[in-house]
GROMACS .gro file of C-alpha atoms in nm:
model
  398
    1MET     CA    1   0.003   0.004   0.000
    2ALA     CA    2   0.281   0.239   0.086
    3ALA     CA    3   0.435   0.190  -0.263
    4ASN     CA    4   0.124   0.355  -0.411
    5LEU     CA    5   0.152   0.669  -0.205
    6THR     CA    6   0.228   0.997  -0.375
    7LYS     CA    7   0.564   1.149  -0.301
    8ARG     CA    8   0.547   1.517  -0.215
    9ALA     CA    9   0.812   1.777  -0.136
   10PHE     CA   10   0.773   1.988   0.178
   11LYS     CA   11   0.988   2.298   0.168
   12TYR     CA   12   1.092   2.500   0.471
   13ARG     CA   13   1.313   2.788   0.549
   14PHE     CA   14   1.595   2.748   0.800
   15TYR     CA   15   1.854   2.952   0.965
   16PRO     CA   16   2.200   2.786   0.975
   17SER     CA   17   2.472   2.866   1.231
   18ASP     CA   18   2.796   3.006   1.105
   19ALA     CA   19   2.959   2.669   1.112
   20GLN     CA   20   2.667   2.507   0.924
   21ALA     CA   21   2.660   2.780   0.663
   22ALA     CA   22   3.031   2.737   0.603
   23GLU     CA   23   2.990   2.357   0.573
   24LEU     CA   24   2.699   2.387   0.326
   25SER     CA   25   2.885   2.650   0.117
   26ARG     CA   26   3.176   2.413   0.091
   27THR     CA   27   2.936   2.130  -0.007
   28PHE     CA   28   2.777   2.354  -0.273
   29GLY     CA   29   3.118   2.430  -0.421
   30CYS     CA   30   3.224   2.062  -0.423
   31VAL     CA   31   2.898   1.951  -0.578
   32ARG     CA   32   2.946   2.207  -0.862
   33LYS     CA   33   3.315   2.104  -0.907
   34VAL     CA   34   3.231   1.730  -0.933
   35TYR     CA   35   2.947   1.793  -1.172
   36ASN     CA   36   3.173   2.004  -1.402
   37LEU     CA   37   3.457   1.751  -1.389
   38ALA     CA   38   3.225   1.456  -1.467
   39LEU     CA   39   3.057   1.658  -1.751
   40ALA     CA   40   3.403   1.744  -1.900
   41ALA     CA   41   3.505   1.376  -1.882
   42ARG     CA   42   3.193   1.261  -2.053
   43THR     CA   43   3.204   1.530  -2.318
   44GLN     CA   44   3.569   1.438  -2.398
   45ALA     CA   45   3.480   1.069  -2.411
   46TRP     CA   46   3.195   1.143  -2.650
   47ALA     CA   47   3.437   1.325  -2.883
   48ARG     CA   48   3.640   1.003  -2.894
   49GLN     CA   49   3.316   0.812  -2.970
   50GLU     CA   50   3.306   0.655  -2.627
   51ARG     CA   51   3.033   0.650  -2.365
   52VAL     CA   52   3.080   0.707  -1.998
   53ASN     CA   53   2.809   0.605  -1.751
   54TYR     CA   54   2.739   0.677  -1.385
   55ASN     CA   55   2.951   0.388  -1.258
   56GLN     CA   56   3.257   0.510  -1.443
   57THR     CA   57   3.213   0.868  -1.313
   58SER     CA   58   3.171   0.730  -0.965
   59ALA     CA   59   3.505   0.550  -1.003
   60MET     CA   60   3.650   0.877  -1.132
   61LEU     CA   61   3.527   1.053  -0.818
   62THR     CA   62   3.720   0.805  -0.601
   63ALA     CA   63   4.033   0.874  -0.805
   64TRP     CA   64   3.988   1.252  -0.785
   65LYS     CA   65   3.970   1.239  -0.412
   66LYS     CA   66   4.309   1.072  -0.391
   67THR     CA   67   4.485   1.350  -0.582
   68GLU     CA   68   4.651   1.637  -0.403
   69GLU     CA   69   4.468   1.900  -0.615
   70LEU     CA   70   4.119   1.763  -0.535
   71ALA     CA   71   4.176   1.631  -0.187
   72PHE     CA   72   3.936   1.887  -0.044
   73LEU     CA   73   3.652   1.680  -0.179
   74ASN     CA   74   3.707   1.448   0.126
   75ASP     CA   75   3.611   1.733   0.356
   76VAL     CA   76   3.238   1.721   0.270
   77SER     CA   77   2.982   1.440   0.272
   78SER     CA   78   3.021   1.201  -0.015
   79VAL     CA   79   2.635   1.168  -0.051
   80PRO     CA   80   2.574   1.490  -0.232
   81LEU     CA   81   2.870   1.426  -0.460
   82GLN     CA   82   2.727   1.087  -0.562
   83GLN     CA   83   2.385   1.249  -0.613
   84THR     CA   84   2.518   1.509  -0.850
   85LEU     CA   85   2.668   1.234  -1.060
   86ARG     CA   86   2.323   1.066  -1.069
   87HIS     CA   87   2.168   1.394  -1.176
   88LEU     CA   88   2.421   1.421  -1.453
   89GLN     CA   89   2.339   1.071  -1.565
   90SER     CA   90   1.966   1.165  -1.577
   91ALA     CA   91   2.054   1.477  -1.772
   92PHE     CA   92   2.237   1.271  -2.040
   93THR     CA   93   1.954   1.017  -2.050
   94HIS     CA   94   1.707   1.295  -2.133
   95PHE     CA   95   1.954   1.438  -2.389
   96PHE     CA   96   1.997   1.112  -2.570
   97ALA     CA   97   1.617   1.063  -2.569
   98LYS     CA   98   1.587   1.412  -2.732
   99ARG     CA   99   1.382   1.541  -2.443
  100ALA     CA  100   1.637   1.806  -2.332
  101ARG     CA  101   1.945   1.986  -2.447
  102HIS     CA  102   2.302   1.883  -2.380
  103PRO     CA  103   2.397   1.941  -2.017
  104ARG     CA  104   2.576   2.261  -1.946
  105PHE     CA  105   2.855   2.346  -1.700
  106LYS     CA  106   2.756   2.499  -1.369
  107SER     CA  107   2.867   2.856  -1.320
  108ARG     CA  108   2.984   2.971  -0.982
  109LYS     CA  109   2.780   3.292  -0.988
  110LYS     CA  110   2.470   3.193  -1.184
  111SER     CA  111   2.399   2.828  -1.108
  112ARG     CA  112   2.169   2.718  -0.832
  113LYS     CA  113   2.334   2.646  -0.497
  114SER     CA  114   2.198   2.314  -0.378
  115ALA     CA  115   2.296   1.975  -0.242
  116GLU     CA  116   2.083   1.652  -0.222
  117TYR     CA  117   2.116   1.408   0.061
  118THR     CA  118   1.973   1.053   0.055
  119ALA     CA  119   1.880   0.857   0.373
  120SER     CA  120   2.245   0.774   0.451
  121GLY     CA  121   2.343   1.141   0.456
  122PHE     CA  122   2.103   1.272   0.724
  123ARG     CA  123   1.932   1.184   1.047
  124PHE     CA  124   1.563   1.270   1.120
  125ARG     CA  125   1.446   1.206   1.469
  126ASP     CA  126   1.175   1.371   1.687
  127GLY     CA  127   1.122   1.640   1.421
  128ARG     CA  128   1.498   1.737   1.409
  129LEU     CA  129   1.703   1.710   1.103
  130THR     CA  130   2.076   1.668   1.118
  131LEU     CA  131   2.288   1.650   0.802
  132ALA     CA  132   2.613   1.453   0.759
  133LYS     CA  133   2.929   1.628   0.883
  134MET     CA  134   2.721   1.836   1.123
  135ALA     CA  135   2.693   1.803   1.500
  136ASP     CA  136   2.380   2.008   1.556
  137PRO     CA  137   2.037   1.985   1.381
  138LEU     CA  138   1.914   2.260   1.145
  139ASP     CA  139   1.702   2.543   1.292
  140ILE     CA  140   1.401   2.486   1.072
  141VAL     CA  141   1.091   2.705   1.069
  142TRP     CA  142   0.815   2.444   1.060
  143SER     CA  143   0.554   2.644   0.867
  144ARG     CA  144   0.340   2.331   0.830
  145PRO     CA  145   0.372   1.979   0.972
  146LEU     CA  146   0.512   1.675   0.786
  147PRO     CA  147   0.267   1.386   0.732
  148GLN     CA  148   0.227   1.204   1.060
  149GLY     CA  149   0.461   0.908   1.099
  150VAL     CA  150   0.645   0.975   0.773
  151LYS     CA  151   1.015   1.028   0.737
  152PRO     CA  152   1.173   1.197   0.425
  153SER     CA  153   1.345   0.983   0.174
  154THR     CA  154   1.568   1.260   0.043
  155VAL     CA  155   1.660   1.606   0.166
  156THR     CA  156   1.767   1.889  -0.059
  157VAL     CA  157   1.937   2.200   0.091
  158SER     CA  158   1.955   2.515  -0.112
  159GLN     CA  159   2.040   2.888  -0.088
  160ASP     CA  160   1.867   3.132  -0.329
  161SER     CA  161   2.019   3.449  -0.477
  162ALA     CA  162   1.863   3.653  -0.197
  163GLY     CA  163   2.069   3.458   0.052
  164ARG     CA  164   1.778   3.264   0.202
  165TRP     CA  165   1.832   2.904   0.308
  166PHE     CA  166   1.576   2.628   0.234
  167VAL     CA  167   1.546   2.260   0.301
  168SER     CA  168   1.306   2.047   0.093
  169MET     CA  169   1.204   1.702   0.222
  170LEU     CA  170   1.057   1.440  -0.009
  171CYS     CA  171   0.799   1.233   0.176
  172GLU     CA  172   0.517   0.994   0.091
  173ASP     CA  173   0.199   1.187   0.163
  174PRO     CA  174  -0.104   0.964   0.249
  175SER     CA  175  -0.332   1.265   0.245
  176VAL     CA  176  -0.288   1.298  -0.139
  177LYS     CA  177  -0.562   1.079  -0.288
  178PRO     CA  178  -0.821   1.103  -0.576
  179LEU     CA  179  -1.111   1.340  -0.498
  180PRO     CA  180  -1.476   1.224  -0.554
  181ALA     CA  181  -1.554   1.237  -0.925
  182THR     CA  182  -1.774   1.526  -1.055
  183ASP     CA  183  -1.933   1.619  -1.379
  184ALA     CA  184  -1.798   1.974  -1.377
  185ALA     CA  185  -1.574   2.072  -1.672
  186LEU     CA  186  -1.402   2.410  -1.724
  187GLY     CA  187  -1.236   2.594  -2.008
  188ILE     CA  188  -0.951   2.825  -1.908
  189ASP     CA  189  -0.819   3.105  -2.128
  190VAL     CA  190  -0.498   3.278  -2.003
  191GLY     CA  191  -0.430   3.637  -2.074
  192LEU     CA  192  -0.267   3.966  -1.964
  193ASP     CA  193  -0.561   4.194  -1.899
  194HIS     CA  194  -0.702   3.916  -1.686
  195LEU     CA  195  -0.478   3.639  -1.561
  196LEU     CA  196  -0.751   3.373  -1.621
  197THR     CA  197  -1.084   3.383  -1.793
  198LEU     CA  198  -1.311   3.084  -1.721
  199SER     CA  199  -1.582   2.936  -1.945
  200THR     CA  200  -1.828   3.016  -1.666
  201GLY     CA  201  -1.781   3.385  -1.736
  202GLU     CA  202  -1.564   3.450  -1.428
  203LYS     CA  203  -1.249   3.660  -1.475
  204ILE     CA  204  -0.960   3.653  -1.241
  205ALA     CA  205  -0.758   3.975  -1.226
  206ASN     CA  206  -0.394   3.989  -1.312
  207PRO     CA  207  -0.211   4.124  -1.009
  208ARG     CA  208   0.097   4.219  -1.212
  209HIS     CA  209   0.334   4.157  -0.928
  210GLU     CA  210   0.645   4.272  -1.112
  211ARG     CA  211   0.485   4.602  -1.221
  212ARG     CA  212   0.396   4.681  -0.858
  213ASP     CA  213   0.763   4.656  -0.755
  214ARG     CA  214   0.922   4.795  -1.070
  215ALA     CA  215   1.019   5.126  -0.904
  216ARG     CA  216   1.187   4.932  -0.619
  217ILE     CA  217   1.382   4.716  -0.867
  218ALA     CA  218   1.493   5.025  -1.066
  219LYS     CA  219   1.618   5.193  -0.749
  220ALA     CA  220   1.811   4.889  -0.641
  221GLN     CA  221   1.962   4.855  -0.984
  222ARG     CA  222   2.075   5.213  -0.985
  223GLU     CA  223   2.248   5.155  -0.648
  224LEU     CA  224   2.424   4.855  -0.794
  225SER     CA  225   2.535   5.047  -1.103
  226ARG     CA  226   2.717   5.295  -0.874
  227LYS     CA  227   2.929   5.024  -0.712
  228ALA     CA  228   3.271   4.982  -0.852
  229PRO     CA  229   3.346   4.640  -1.010
  230GLY     CA  230   3.625   4.578  -0.762
  231ASP     CA  231   3.412   4.673  -0.459
  232GLY     CA  232   3.335   4.307  -0.362
  233ALA     CA  233   3.136   4.337  -0.038
  234ASN     CA  234   2.940   4.648  -0.126
  235ARG     CA  235   2.859   4.520  -0.475
  236ALA     CA  236   2.750   4.183  -0.335
  237ARG     CA  237   2.511   4.358  -0.089
  238ALA     CA  238   2.366   4.568  -0.366
  239ARG     CA  239   2.318   4.256  -0.588
  240ARG     CA  240   2.150   4.076  -0.298
  241LYS     CA  241   1.911   4.361  -0.247
  242ILE     CA  242   1.791   4.329  -0.603
  243ALA     CA  243   1.759   3.955  -0.555
  244LYS     CA  244   1.546   4.010  -0.247
  245VAL     CA  245   1.294   4.224  -0.445
  246HIS     CA  246   1.272   3.959  -0.713
  247ALA     CA  247   1.229   3.683  -0.448
  248ARG     CA  248   0.947   3.879  -0.299
  249ILE     CA  249   0.775   3.909  -0.638
  250ALA     CA  250   0.827   3.536  -0.714
  251ASP     CA  251   0.683   3.436  -0.366
  252ARG     CA  252   0.367   3.638  -0.421
  253ARG     CA  253   0.319   3.504  -0.772
  254ARG     CA  254   0.371   3.139  -0.662
  255ASP     CA  255   0.133   3.180  -0.366
  256LEU     CA  256  -0.145   3.315  -0.592
  257LEU     CA  257  -0.097   3.033  -0.854
  258HIS     CA  258  -0.107   2.765  -0.586
  259LYS     CA  259  -0.433   2.900  -0.449
  260LEU     CA  260  -0.590   2.928  -0.796
  261THR     CA  261  -0.476   2.582  -0.927
  262THR     CA  262  -0.585   2.411  -0.602
  263ARG     CA  263  -0.933   2.567  -0.618
  264LEU     CA  264  -0.980   2.480  -0.993
  265VAL     CA  265  -0.864   2.120  -0.949
  266ARG     CA  266  -1.088   2.063  -0.647
  267GLU     CA  267  -1.398   2.205  -0.820
  268ASN     CA  268  -1.369   2.046  -1.166
  269GLN     CA  269  -1.316   1.706  -1.306
  270THR     CA  270  -1.189   1.817  -1.647
  271LEU     CA  271  -0.989   2.131  -1.718
  272VAL     CA  272  -0.919   2.249  -2.074
  273ILE     CA  273  -0.636   2.487  -2.146
  274GLU     CA  274  -0.452   2.611  -2.461
  275ASP     CA  275  -0.115   2.450  -2.548
  276LEU     CA  276   0.078   2.778  -2.570
  277THR     CA  277   0.445   2.800  -2.661
  278VAL     CA  278   0.548   3.058  -2.406
  279ARG     CA  279   0.923   3.028  -2.504
  280ASN     CA  280   0.838   3.165  -2.846
  281MET     CA  281   0.587   3.421  -2.718
  282VAL     CA  282   0.836   3.597  -2.498
  283LYS     CA  283   1.043   3.675  -2.805
  284ASN     CA  284   0.800   3.963  -2.857
  285HIS     CA  285   0.993   4.218  -2.654
  286ARG     CA  286   0.694   4.450  -2.614
  287LEU     CA  287   0.506   4.169  -2.428
  288ALA     CA  288   0.781   3.958  -2.283
  289ARG     CA  289   0.795   4.127  -1.943
  290ALA     CA  290   0.416   4.099  -1.895
  291ILE     CA  291   0.407   3.739  -2.015
  292SER     CA  292   0.685   3.638  -1.789
  293ASP     CA  293   0.514   3.812  -1.494
  294ALA     CA  294   0.187   3.622  -1.567
  295SER     CA  295   0.383   3.296  -1.548
  296TRP     CA  296   0.159   3.085  -1.770
  297SER     CA  297   0.403   2.793  -1.779
  298GLU     CA  298   0.415   2.762  -1.404
  299PHE     CA  299   0.032   2.782  -1.395
  300ARG     CA  300   0.008   2.487  -1.640
  301SER     CA  301   0.270   2.290  -1.450
  302MET     CA  302   0.087   2.333  -1.112
  303LEU     CA  303  -0.249   2.244  -1.273
  304GLU     CA  304  -0.112   1.929  -1.433
  305TYR     CA  305   0.060   1.778  -1.126
  306LYS     CA  306  -0.228   1.855  -0.892
  307ALA     CA  307  -0.471   1.707  -1.143
  308ALA     CA  308  -0.255   1.386  -1.142
  309TRP     CA  309  -0.261   1.385  -0.763
  310TYR     CA  310  -0.637   1.422  -0.727
  311GLY     CA  311  -0.767   1.215  -1.015
  312ARG     CA  312  -0.853   1.506  -1.248
  313GLU     CA  313  -0.790   1.540  -1.622
  314VAL     CA  314  -0.616   1.833  -1.800
  315ILE     CA  315  -0.662   1.856  -2.178
  316ALA     CA  316  -0.449   2.092  -2.384
  317VAL     CA  317  -0.598   2.217  -2.712
  318ASP     CA  318  -0.366   2.291  -2.999
  319ARG     CA  319  -0.229   2.642  -3.009
  320PHE     CA  320  -0.356   2.702  -3.361
  321PHE     CA  321  -0.717   2.646  -3.262
  322PRO     CA  322  -0.896   2.985  -3.335
  323SER     CA  323  -1.065   3.001  -2.998
  324SER     CA  324  -1.098   3.388  -3.001
  325ARG     CA  325  -1.226   3.408  -3.365
  326LEU     CA  326  -1.471   3.122  -3.341
  327CYS     CA  327  -1.830   3.204  -3.253
  328SER     CA  328  -1.927   2.965  -2.968
  329ASP     CA  329  -2.289   2.991  -3.081
  330CYS     CA  330  -2.296   2.923  -3.457
  331GLY     CA  331  -1.933   2.802  -3.525
  332THR     CA  332  -1.842   3.072  -3.769
  333VAL     CA  333  -1.475   3.179  -3.779
  334ARG     CA  334  -1.386   3.543  -3.832
  335GLU     CA  335  -1.111   3.610  -4.076
  336LYS     CA  336  -0.915   3.850  -3.856
  337MET     CA  337  -0.939   3.981  -3.506
  338PRO     CA  338  -0.671   4.224  -3.372
  339LEU     CA  339  -0.575   4.204  -3.006
  340SER     CA  340  -0.739   4.544  -2.956
  341VAL     CA  341  -1.083   4.389  -3.024
  342ARG     CA  342  -1.207   4.275  -2.679
  343LYS     CA  343  -1.578   4.248  -2.767
  344TRP     CA  344  -1.741   4.151  -3.097
  345THR     CA  345  -2.076   4.049  -3.250
  346CYS     CA  346  -2.108   3.756  -3.484
  347LEU     CA  347  -2.313   3.762  -3.805
  348CYS     CA  348  -2.564   3.529  -3.620
  349GLY     CA  349  -2.631   3.814  -3.380
  350ALA     CA  350  -2.442   3.668  -3.079
  351ALA     CA  351  -2.247   3.922  -2.882
  352HIS     CA  352  -1.923   3.790  -2.735
  353ASP     CA  353  -1.658   3.893  -2.487
  354ARG     CA  354  -1.330   3.787  -2.655
  355ASP     CA  355  -1.185   3.602  -2.363
  356VAL     CA  356  -1.510   3.435  -2.237
  357ASN     CA  357  -1.586   3.320  -2.585
  358ALA     CA  358  -1.232   3.176  -2.616
  359ALA     CA  359  -1.272   2.986  -2.292
  360LYS     CA  360  -1.607   2.839  -2.405
  361ASN     CA  361  -1.454   2.725  -2.738
  362LEU     CA  362  -1.153   2.570  -2.560
  363LEU     CA  363  -1.389   2.376  -2.329
  364ALA     CA  364  -1.601   2.247  -2.626
  365ALA     CA  365  -1.285   2.148  -2.825
  366GLY     CA  366  -1.133   1.971  -2.527
  367LEU     CA  367  -1.440   1.774  -2.440
  368ALA     CA  368  -1.482   1.669  -2.800
  369ALA     CA  369  -1.122   1.554  -2.817
  370SER     CA  370  -1.175   1.362  -2.488
  371VAL     CA  371  -1.475   1.178  -2.629
  372CYS     CA  372  -1.311   1.101  -2.960
  373GLY     CA  373  -0.990   0.973  -2.783
  374ALA     CA  374  -0.715   1.122  -3.009
  375GLY     CA  375  -0.811   1.434  -3.204
  376VAL     CA  376  -0.707   1.505  -3.560
  377ARG     CA  377  -0.419   1.724  -3.658
  378PRO     CA  378  -0.497   2.098  -3.656
  379GLN     CA  379  -0.613   2.250  -3.971
  380ARG     CA  380  -0.622   2.621  -4.043
  381SER     CA  381  -0.983   2.732  -4.121
  382SER     CA  382  -1.075   2.913  -4.434
  383PRO     CA  383  -1.258   3.245  -4.378
  384GLY     CA  384  -1.620   3.183  -4.284
  385GLY     CA  385  -1.566   2.811  -4.241
  386GLN     CA  386  -1.570   2.591  -3.932
  387SER     CA  387  -1.249   2.480  -3.763
  388ALA     CA  388  -1.156   2.120  -3.732
  389MET     CA  389  -1.100   1.962  -3.395
  390LYS     CA  390  -0.751   2.007  -3.257
  391GLN     CA  391  -0.517   1.739  -3.141
  392LYS     CA  392  -0.541   1.644  -2.775
  393THR     CA  393  -0.209   1.651  -2.598
  394SER     CA  394  -0.118   1.479  -2.277
  395ARG     CA  395   0.185   1.622  -2.084
  396ARG     CA  396   0.170   1.555  -1.715
  397GLU     CA  397   0.438   1.600  -1.458
  398PRO     CA  398   0.543   1.286  -1.276
   0.00000   0.00000   0.00000
């Protein structure tokens, strides 16, 4: 029974002592060093038409530790070093399967500072977490309890660009189980004027978190620009001040998206969205800032993994489906509709709100694709004609 439980990450902020912060900083540096060394070795081997796997890089790590130049790798726990080799193996697996790009080297300034510990690298007793090479437990702020009677299988410690420390514990959560089935279905149209427009007619305002703090960001960036390149401590403090503003924006945005996606998944059995290519859309420099602030990709990711948790279904309708130009009453497709047109009237006499009409059309297309199983390939509609059903896609987070 336990094998069927959903694994869920519980993230907490903690405040390390000076000794713990120094130990973790050393660990982050060693993890980055081992990852880069292993990546270089695998890249060079590939140029010689040879393949190197995890077991071979693990043997390399043992040899590196015995050298005078890399003897400092013995000063930190070996568990995070082995884990970073496993992560590199996964990255190459996805690369060879053409699911991801070739792994890149980790930068000291730009890469994420993190280290993952498996069960042999930490001790969790009586609600106190102690990592390997540390005498005292971490001072964790328990903002919510862990599932009762459950111990974490892995622990990931990280530090963000604002200098905050976090620990993420992966646990089996018995509270995550499918919700009672319902007949409710919902079409969701994302936008900039309104963050979400639902097929029920409800519109959820776009809080524009980044715009609200834009003046604060500009002020912090001006202060950074006045710091001399060689002024290490002062420049680092100014850079951290900018990072804190961005962290505040990201926290507010993530909190809102969690609340929205949880509500939508709990209330509806089927949720239909549009399969947008946000990566291409942000190439429009006039809208890139607003699109990034809306965080449509993060919204979709949250919606999909929560739907998988609770036994719901998310259907993505092809991006070429003319949801805004299609009349939800008669099925007529308008030839053109500029973004400035927010309300329009069809030849059949039906008056439409652009976004509500789009959400209704997405819902109808998604439900039709669900009934048919696999939809047909998208076909561009001729002026005045009806659009064909779009291909149903299935992309759910594990």
